[in-house]
């Protein structure tokens, strides 16, 4: 039975949805790796998320097994490029290759099509990027936890709680990274809190479907 299909039915019972998503994997599948702590926190709280993988960083055994584990447990596997470059510095063919090759390598790992979305590395786009990827929804964020900028666990948690309390978290795409212990600890704390306060974290594509909205091709999507 496909966990991705089951989760879509479950989502309909929730009025408050958010999409905390995670970049820069695969970090590995050891129990103490931040990536696995995040995945286990999501599973424990019956939630899903979108994981944006860099295909060059999924080549070792631990990375491959992490991607398989994420997909098997209902997570959305999505494209974060081959090698994490600034796309705006590439020509059109190179930009397209970053999308195509990452997709191919993720498909080979999960034996299914990855999600048809991409988060540009560094959220870096220009007109050339938007043109080269005009048939692909590009994912930015409405809320940046700034874990990449050394935000502490407490700061990450407070960013998400504040957004939940002021209503800006609902329908929001939230940017995190799976590579930081601070982020893993934050998810272990904030996901149960979200559940107690009526929120469900879901993957980006499922949130769009639940809200009856389409992700826009060739544009940066921040909120659904």
PDB file of C-alpha atoms in Angstrom:
ATOM      1  CA  UNK A   1       0.000   0.000   0.000  1.00  0.00           C
ATOM      2  CA  UNK A   2       1.379   3.393  -1.038  1.00  0.00           C
ATOM      3  CA  UNK A   3       1.961   5.666   2.003  1.00  0.00           C
ATOM      4  CA  UNK A   4       1.783   8.696  -0.279  1.00  0.00           C
ATOM      5  CA  UNK A   5      -1.823   7.844  -1.254  1.00  0.00           C
ATOM      6  CA  UNK A   6      -2.966   7.135   2.307  1.00  0.00           C
ATOM      7  CA  UNK A   7      -1.629  10.421   3.612  1.00  0.00           C
ATOM      8  CA  UNK A   8      -3.681  12.516   1.169  1.00  0.00           C
ATOM      9  CA  UNK A   9      -6.940  11.223   2.664  1.00  0.00           C
ATOM     10  CA  UNK A  10      -5.743  11.896   6.204  1.00  0.00           C
ATOM     11  CA  UNK A  11      -4.879  15.518   5.359  1.00  0.00           C
ATOM     12  CA  UNK A  12      -8.486  16.420   4.653  1.00  0.00           C
ATOM     13  CA  UNK A  13      -9.328  16.149   8.364  1.00  0.00           C
ATOM     14  CA  UNK A  14      -7.019  19.084   9.194  1.00  0.00           C
ATOM     15  CA  UNK A  15      -7.897  22.726   8.701  1.00  0.00           C
ATOM     16  CA  UNK A  16      -4.454  24.087   9.578  1.00  0.00           C
ATOM     17  CA  UNK A  17      -1.661  22.850   7.322  1.00  0.00           C
ATOM     18  CA  UNK A  18       1.949  23.929   7.012  1.00  0.00           C
ATOM     19  CA  UNK A  19       4.891  22.657   4.992  1.00  0.00           C
ATOM     20  CA  UNK A  20       8.183  22.676   6.871  1.00  0.00           C
ATOM     21  CA  UNK A  21      10.626  21.427   4.229  1.00  0.00           C
ATOM     22  CA  UNK A  22      14.236  20.356   4.330  1.00  0.00           C
ATOM     23  CA  UNK A  23      17.142  21.091   1.974  1.00  0.00           C
ATOM     24  CA  UNK A  24      20.660  19.836   1.348  1.00  0.00           C
ATOM     25  CA  UNK A  25      20.322  16.086   1.821  1.00  0.00           C
ATOM     26  CA  UNK A  26      21.135  13.391   1.798  1.00  0.00           C
ATOM     27  CA  UNK A  27      22.929  13.685   5.119  1.00  0.00           C
ATOM     28  CA  UNK A  28      22.959   9.964   5.936  1.00  0.00           C
ATOM     29  CA  UNK A  29      20.969   7.231   7.622  1.00  0.00           C
ATOM     30  CA  UNK A  30      22.824   6.684  10.898  1.00  0.00           C
ATOM     31  CA  UNK A  31      20.394   6.957  13.855  1.00  0.00           C
ATOM     32  CA  UNK A  32      22.168  10.036  15.204  1.00  0.00           C
ATOM     33  CA  UNK A  33      22.290  11.880  11.851  1.00  0.00           C
ATOM     34  CA  UNK A  34      20.104  14.998  11.924  1.00  0.00           C
ATOM     35  CA  UNK A  35      18.291  13.776   8.814  1.00  0.00           C
ATOM     36  CA  UNK A  36      17.155  10.571  10.484  1.00  0.00           C
ATOM     37  CA  UNK A  37      16.165  12.371  13.678  1.00  0.00           C
ATOM     38  CA  UNK A  38      13.986  14.701  11.592  1.00  0.00           C
ATOM     39  CA  UNK A  39      12.433  11.824   9.670  1.00  0.00           C
ATOM     40  CA  UNK A  40      11.685   9.887  12.848  1.00  0.00           C
ATOM     41  CA  UNK A  41      10.125  12.965  14.475  1.00  0.00           C
ATOM     42  CA  UNK A  42       7.849  13.390  11.451  1.00  0.00           C
ATOM     43  CA  UNK A  43       6.881   9.721  11.468  1.00  0.00           C
ATOM     44  CA  UNK A  44       6.276   9.719  15.233  1.00  0.00           C
ATOM     45  CA  UNK A  45       3.902  12.668  14.873  1.00  0.00           C
ATOM     46  CA  UNK A  46       2.172  11.193  11.783  1.00  0.00           C
ATOM     47  CA  UNK A  47       3.352  14.013   9.567  1.00  0.00           C
ATOM     48  CA  UNK A  48       5.153  14.275   6.251  1.00  0.00           C
ATOM     49  CA  UNK A  49       7.486  16.795   4.635  1.00  0.00           C
ATOM     50  CA  UNK A  50       9.280  17.593   1.400  1.00  0.00           C
ATOM     51  CA  UNK A  51      12.979  16.760   1.261  1.00  0.00           C
ATOM     52  CA  UNK A  52      14.981  18.533  -1.432  1.00  0.00           C
ATOM     53  CA  UNK A  53      17.965  16.353  -2.307  1.00  0.00           C
ATOM     54  CA  UNK A  54      21.231  17.234  -4.052  1.00  0.00           C
ATOM     55  CA  UNK A  55      21.977  14.238  -6.245  1.00  0.00           C
ATOM     56  CA  UNK A  56      25.772  14.453  -5.847  1.00  0.00           C
ATOM     57  CA  UNK A  57      25.206  14.141  -2.092  1.00  0.00           C
ATOM     58  CA  UNK A  58      23.117  10.975  -2.356  1.00  0.00           C
ATOM     59  CA  UNK A  59      25.792   8.767  -3.915  1.00  0.00           C
ATOM     60  CA  UNK A  60      27.125   7.032  -0.798  1.00  0.00           C
ATOM     61  CA  UNK A  61      25.297   4.111   0.763  1.00  0.00           C
ATOM     62  CA  UNK A  62      24.029   6.130   3.727  1.00  0.00           C
ATOM     63  CA  UNK A  63      22.601   8.808   1.473  1.00  0.00           C
ATOM     64  CA  UNK A  64      20.885   6.329  -0.816  1.00  0.00           C
ATOM     65  CA  UNK A  65      19.336   4.501   2.129  1.00  0.00           C
ATOM     66  CA  UNK A  66      18.112   7.769   3.631  1.00  0.00           C
ATOM     67  CA  UNK A  67      16.321   8.750   0.410  1.00  0.00           C
ATOM     68  CA  UNK A  68      14.731   5.292   0.194  1.00  0.00           C
ATOM     69  CA  UNK A  69      13.655   5.466   3.842  1.00  0.00           C
ATOM     70  CA  UNK A  70      12.140   8.921   3.379  1.00  0.00           C
ATOM     71  CA  UNK A  71      10.163   7.870   0.320  1.00  0.00           C
ATOM     72  CA  UNK A  72       9.024   4.595   1.906  1.00  0.00           C
ATOM     73  CA  UNK A  73       7.626   6.563   4.839  1.00  0.00           C
ATOM     74  CA  UNK A  74       5.545   8.919   2.729  1.00  0.00           C
ATOM     75  CA  UNK A  75       7.907  11.868   2.368  1.00  0.00           C
ATOM     76  CA  UNK A  76       8.051  13.892  -0.829  1.00  0.00           C
ATOM     77  CA  UNK A  77      11.381  13.404  -2.610  1.00  0.00           C
ATOM     78  CA  UNK A  78      12.244  16.487  -4.644  1.00  0.00           C
ATOM     79  CA  UNK A  79      14.978  18.128  -6.676  1.00  0.00           C
ATOM     80  CA  UNK A  80      17.648  20.473  -5.284  1.00  0.00           C
ATOM     81  CA  UNK A  81      20.062  20.220  -8.270  1.00  0.00           C
ATOM     82  CA  UNK A  82      23.049  18.034  -9.050  1.00  0.00           C
ATOM     83  CA  UNK A  83      25.740  19.964  -7.219  1.00  0.00           C
ATOM     84  CA  UNK A  84      24.128  22.969  -5.455  1.00  0.00           C
ATOM     85  CA  UNK A  85      25.390  25.771  -7.723  1.00  0.00           C
ATOM     86  CA  UNK A  86      24.102  29.302  -8.112  1.00  0.00           C
ATOM     87  CA  UNK A  87      21.791  28.645 -11.045  1.00  0.00           C
ATOM     88  CA  UNK A  88      21.881  32.281 -12.160  1.00  0.00           C
ATOM     89  CA  UNK A  89      25.567  31.845 -13.018  1.00  0.00           C
ATOM     90  CA  UNK A  90      24.850  28.982 -15.451  1.00  0.00           C
ATOM     91  CA  UNK A  91      23.691  29.033 -19.039  1.00  0.00           C
ATOM     92  CA  UNK A  92      20.300  27.674 -20.059  1.00  0.00           C
ATOM     93  CA  UNK A  93      21.544  24.184 -20.941  1.00  0.00           C
ATOM     94  CA  UNK A  94      23.488  23.887 -17.685  1.00  0.00           C
ATOM     95  CA  UNK A  95      20.457  24.967 -15.670  1.00  0.00           C
ATOM     96  CA  UNK A  96      18.307  22.379 -17.391  1.00  0.00           C
ATOM     97  CA  UNK A  97      20.939  19.697 -16.804  1.00  0.00           C
ATOM     98  CA  UNK A  98      20.893  20.465 -13.075  1.00  0.00           C
ATOM     99  CA  UNK A  99      17.180  19.635 -13.094  1.00  0.00           C
ATOM    100  CA  UNK A 100      17.239  16.651 -15.448  1.00  0.00           C
ATOM    101  CA  UNK A 101      20.207  14.775 -13.996  1.00  0.00           C
ATOM    102  CA  UNK A 102      19.122  15.214 -10.381  1.00  0.00           C
ATOM    103  CA  UNK A 103      15.675  13.935 -11.311  1.00  0.00           C
ATOM    104  CA  UNK A 104      17.152  10.899 -13.062  1.00  0.00           C
ATOM    105  CA  UNK A 105      19.347   9.974 -10.121  1.00  0.00           C
ATOM    106  CA  UNK A 106      16.526  10.352  -7.598  1.00  0.00           C
ATOM    107  CA  UNK A 107      14.244   8.270  -9.835  1.00  0.00           C
ATOM    108  CA  UNK A 108      16.846   5.510  -9.898  1.00  0.00           C
ATOM    109  CA  UNK A 109      16.995   5.479  -6.095  1.00  0.00           C
ATOM    110  CA  UNK A 110      13.259   5.401  -5.334  1.00  0.00           C
ATOM    111  CA  UNK A 111      12.135   3.533  -8.481  1.00  0.00           C
ATOM    112  CA  UNK A 112       9.416   6.147  -9.000  1.00  0.00           C
ATOM    113  CA  UNK A 113       9.109   9.664 -10.329  1.00  0.00           C
ATOM    114  CA  UNK A 114      10.395  12.317  -7.911  1.00  0.00           C
ATOM    115  CA  UNK A 115       8.054  15.195  -7.291  1.00  0.00           C
ATOM    116  CA  UNK A 116       7.839  17.639 -10.201  1.00  0.00           C
ATOM    117  CA  UNK A 117       9.116  20.608  -8.177  1.00  0.00           C
ATOM    118  CA  UNK A 118      12.530  22.114  -7.497  1.00  0.00           C
ATOM    119  CA  UNK A 119      14.036  24.333  -4.842  1.00  0.00           C
ATOM    120  CA  UNK A 120      16.818  26.374  -6.428  1.00  0.00           C
ATOM    121  CA  UNK A 121      20.014  26.305  -4.365  1.00  0.00           C
ATOM    122  CA  UNK A 122      20.376  29.494  -2.320  1.00  0.00           C
ATOM    123  CA  UNK A 123      16.871  30.395  -3.630  1.00  0.00           C
ATOM    124  CA  UNK A 124      18.860  31.936  -6.481  1.00  0.00           C
ATOM    125  CA  UNK A 125      16.943  32.704  -9.664  1.00  0.00           C
ATOM    126  CA  UNK A 126      16.979  35.224 -12.477  1.00  0.00           C
ATOM    127  CA  UNK A 127      15.062  35.527 -15.734  1.00  0.00           C
ATOM    128  CA  UNK A 128      17.304  32.937 -17.371  1.00  0.00           C
ATOM    129  CA  UNK A 129      16.561  30.402 -14.619  1.00  0.00           C
ATOM    130  CA  UNK A 130      12.814  31.054 -14.789  1.00  0.00           C
ATOM    131  CA  UNK A 131      12.908  30.609 -18.571  1.00  0.00           C
ATOM    132  CA  UNK A 132      15.003  27.413 -18.493  1.00  0.00           C
ATOM    133  CA  UNK A 133      12.689  25.889 -15.863  1.00  0.00           C
ATOM    134  CA  UNK A 134       9.435  27.366 -17.181  1.00  0.00           C
ATOM    135  CA  UNK A 135       7.607  24.022 -16.858  1.00  0.00           C
ATOM    136  CA  UNK A 136       8.635  23.392 -13.249  1.00  0.00           C
ATOM    137  CA  UNK A 137       7.219  24.908 -10.046  1.00  0.00           C
ATOM    138  CA  UNK A 138      10.136  26.485  -8.185  1.00  0.00           C
ATOM    139  CA  UNK A 139       9.855  26.463  -4.413  1.00  0.00           C
ATOM    140  CA  UNK A 140      11.010  29.277  -2.162  1.00  0.00           C
ATOM    141  CA  UNK A 141       9.623  29.910   1.326  1.00  0.00           C
ATOM    142  CA  UNK A 142       7.296  32.180   3.259  1.00  0.00           C
ATOM    143  CA  UNK A 143       9.189  31.536   6.502  1.00  0.00           C
ATOM    144  CA  UNK A 144      12.952  31.085   6.782  1.00  0.00           C
ATOM    145  CA  UNK A 145      14.082  29.552  10.075  1.00  0.00           C
ATOM    146  CA  UNK A 146      17.646  30.669   9.302  1.00  0.00           C
ATOM    147  CA  UNK A 147      19.081  27.416  10.551  1.00  0.00           C
ATOM    148  CA  UNK A 148      21.686  27.901   7.805  1.00  0.00           C
ATOM    149  CA  UNK A 149      22.722  31.119   9.596  1.00  0.00           C
ATOM    150  CA  UNK A 150      23.443  29.399  12.931  1.00  0.00           C
ATOM    151  CA  UNK A 151      19.981  29.837  14.419  1.00  0.00           C
ATOM    152  CA  UNK A 152      19.757  27.912  17.667  1.00  0.00           C
ATOM    153  CA  UNK A 153      17.212  25.224  18.399  1.00  0.00           C
ATOM    154  CA  UNK A 154      15.299  27.692  20.557  1.00  0.00           C
ATOM    155  CA  UNK A 155      15.289  30.307  17.789  1.00  0.00           C
ATOM    156  CA  UNK A 156      14.042  27.810  15.194  1.00  0.00           C
ATOM    157  CA  UNK A 157      11.273  26.635  17.521  1.00  0.00           C
ATOM    158  CA  UNK A 158      10.276  30.196  18.378  1.00  0.00           C
ATOM    159  CA  UNK A 159      10.142  31.218  14.706  1.00  0.00           C
ATOM    160  CA  UNK A 160       7.676  28.431  13.973  1.00  0.00           C
ATOM    161  CA  UNK A 161       5.617  28.899  17.138  1.00  0.00           C
ATOM    162  CA  UNK A 162       5.323  32.647  16.555  1.00  0.00           C
ATOM    163  CA  UNK A 163       4.086  32.031  13.004  1.00  0.00           C
ATOM    164  CA  UNK A 164       1.542  29.513  14.289  1.00  0.00           C
ATOM    165  CA  UNK A 165       0.306  31.935  16.915  1.00  0.00           C
ATOM    166  CA  UNK A 166      -0.059  34.910  14.553  1.00  0.00           C
ATOM    167  CA  UNK A 167      -1.648  32.795  11.790  1.00  0.00           C
ATOM    168  CA  UNK A 168       1.121  33.214   9.219  1.00  0.00           C
ATOM    169  CA  UNK A 169       2.138  29.546   9.423  1.00  0.00           C
ATOM    170  CA  UNK A 170      -1.075  28.289   7.834  1.00  0.00           C
ATOM    171  CA  UNK A 171      -0.388  27.430   4.199  1.00  0.00           C
ATOM    172  CA  UNK A 172       3.220  28.552   4.534  1.00  0.00           C
ATOM    173  CA  UNK A 173       6.270  26.872   3.050  1.00  0.00           C
ATOM    174  CA  UNK A 174       8.972  26.873   5.751  1.00  0.00           C
ATOM    175  CA  UNK A 175      12.678  26.566   4.952  1.00  0.00           C
ATOM    176  CA  UNK A 176      14.878  24.256   7.033  1.00  0.00           C
ATOM    177  CA  UNK A 177      17.894  22.071   6.344  1.00  0.00           C
ATOM    178  CA  UNK A 178      18.336  18.439   7.300  1.00  0.00           C
ATOM    179  CA  UNK A 179      22.045  18.848   8.027  1.00  0.00           C
ATOM    180  CA  UNK A 180      21.942  20.586  11.409  1.00  0.00           C
ATOM    181  CA  UNK A 181      21.572  19.014  14.856  1.00  0.00           C
ATOM    182  CA  UNK A 182      19.860  22.237  15.972  1.00  0.00           C
ATOM    183  CA  UNK A 183      17.158  21.703  13.342  1.00  0.00           C
ATOM    184  CA  UNK A 184      16.661  18.084  14.347  1.00  0.00           C
ATOM    185  CA  UNK A 185      16.261  19.069  18.000  1.00  0.00           C
ATOM    186  CA  UNK A 186      13.850  21.821  16.983  1.00  0.00           C
ATOM    187  CA  UNK A 187      11.674  19.374  15.041  1.00  0.00           C
ATOM    188  CA  UNK A 188      11.633  16.942  17.957  1.00  0.00           C
ATOM    189  CA  UNK A 189      10.229  19.778  20.078  1.00  0.00           C
ATOM    190  CA  UNK A 190       8.006  21.745  17.719  1.00  0.00           C
ATOM    191  CA  UNK A 191       6.243  18.974  15.770  1.00  0.00           C
ATOM    192  CA  UNK A 192       4.419  17.617  18.856  1.00  0.00           C
ATOM    193  CA  UNK A 193       3.574  21.220  19.808  1.00  0.00           C
ATOM    194  CA  UNK A 194       2.093  21.828  16.349  1.00  0.00           C
ATOM    195  CA  UNK A 195       0.010  18.669  16.632  1.00  0.00           C
ATOM    196  CA  UNK A 196      -1.348  19.755  20.017  1.00  0.00           C
ATOM    197  CA  UNK A 197      -2.280  23.114  18.498  1.00  0.00           C
ATOM    198  CA  UNK A 198      -4.210  21.704  15.559  1.00  0.00           C
ATOM    199  CA  UNK A 199      -1.534  21.864  12.880  1.00  0.00           C
ATOM    200  CA  UNK A 200      -0.371  19.114  10.590  1.00  0.00           C
ATOM    201  CA  UNK A 201       2.894  19.378   8.709  1.00  0.00           C
ATOM    202  CA  UNK A 202       2.566  17.978   5.204  1.00  0.00           C
ATOM    203  CA  UNK A 203       4.566  17.934   2.026  1.00  0.00           C
ATOM    204  CA  UNK A 204       4.314  20.844  -0.365  1.00  0.00           C
ATOM    205  CA  UNK A 205       2.457  19.097  -3.182  1.00  0.00           C
ATOM    206  CA  UNK A 206      -0.126  17.604  -0.814  1.00  0.00           C
ATOM    207  CA  UNK A 207      -0.723  20.992   0.815  1.00  0.00           C
ATOM    208  CA  UNK A 208      -1.355  22.541  -2.598  1.00  0.00           C
ATOM    209  CA  UNK A 209      -3.864  19.793  -3.444  1.00  0.00           C
ATOM    210  CA  UNK A 210      -5.595  20.058  -0.075  1.00  0.00           C
ATOM    211  CA  UNK A 211      -6.066  23.793  -0.614  1.00  0.00           C
ATOM    212  CA  UNK A 212      -7.208  23.297  -4.200  1.00  0.00           C
ATOM    213  CA  UNK A 213      -4.314  25.377  -5.512  1.00  0.00           C
ATOM    214  CA  UNK A 214      -1.875  24.704  -8.323  1.00  0.00           C
ATOM    215  CA  UNK A 215       1.841  25.319  -7.896  1.00  0.00           C
ATOM    216  CA  UNK A 216       2.904  27.861 -10.518  1.00  0.00           C
ATOM    217  CA  UNK A 217       5.377  26.720 -13.170  1.00  0.00           C
ATOM    218  CA  UNK A 218       8.441  28.875 -13.763  1.00  0.00           C
ATOM    219  CA  UNK A 219       7.771  30.975 -10.687  1.00  0.00           C
ATOM    220  CA  UNK A 220       8.878  31.012  -7.065  1.00  0.00           C
ATOM    221  CA  UNK A 221       6.128  29.591  -4.842  1.00  0.00           C
ATOM    222  CA  UNK A 222       6.211  30.686  -1.205  1.00  0.00           C
ATOM    223  CA  UNK A 223       2.713  30.142   0.189  1.00  0.00           C
ATOM    224  CA  UNK A 224      -0.132  27.848  -0.784  1.00  0.00           C
TER     225      UNK A 224
END
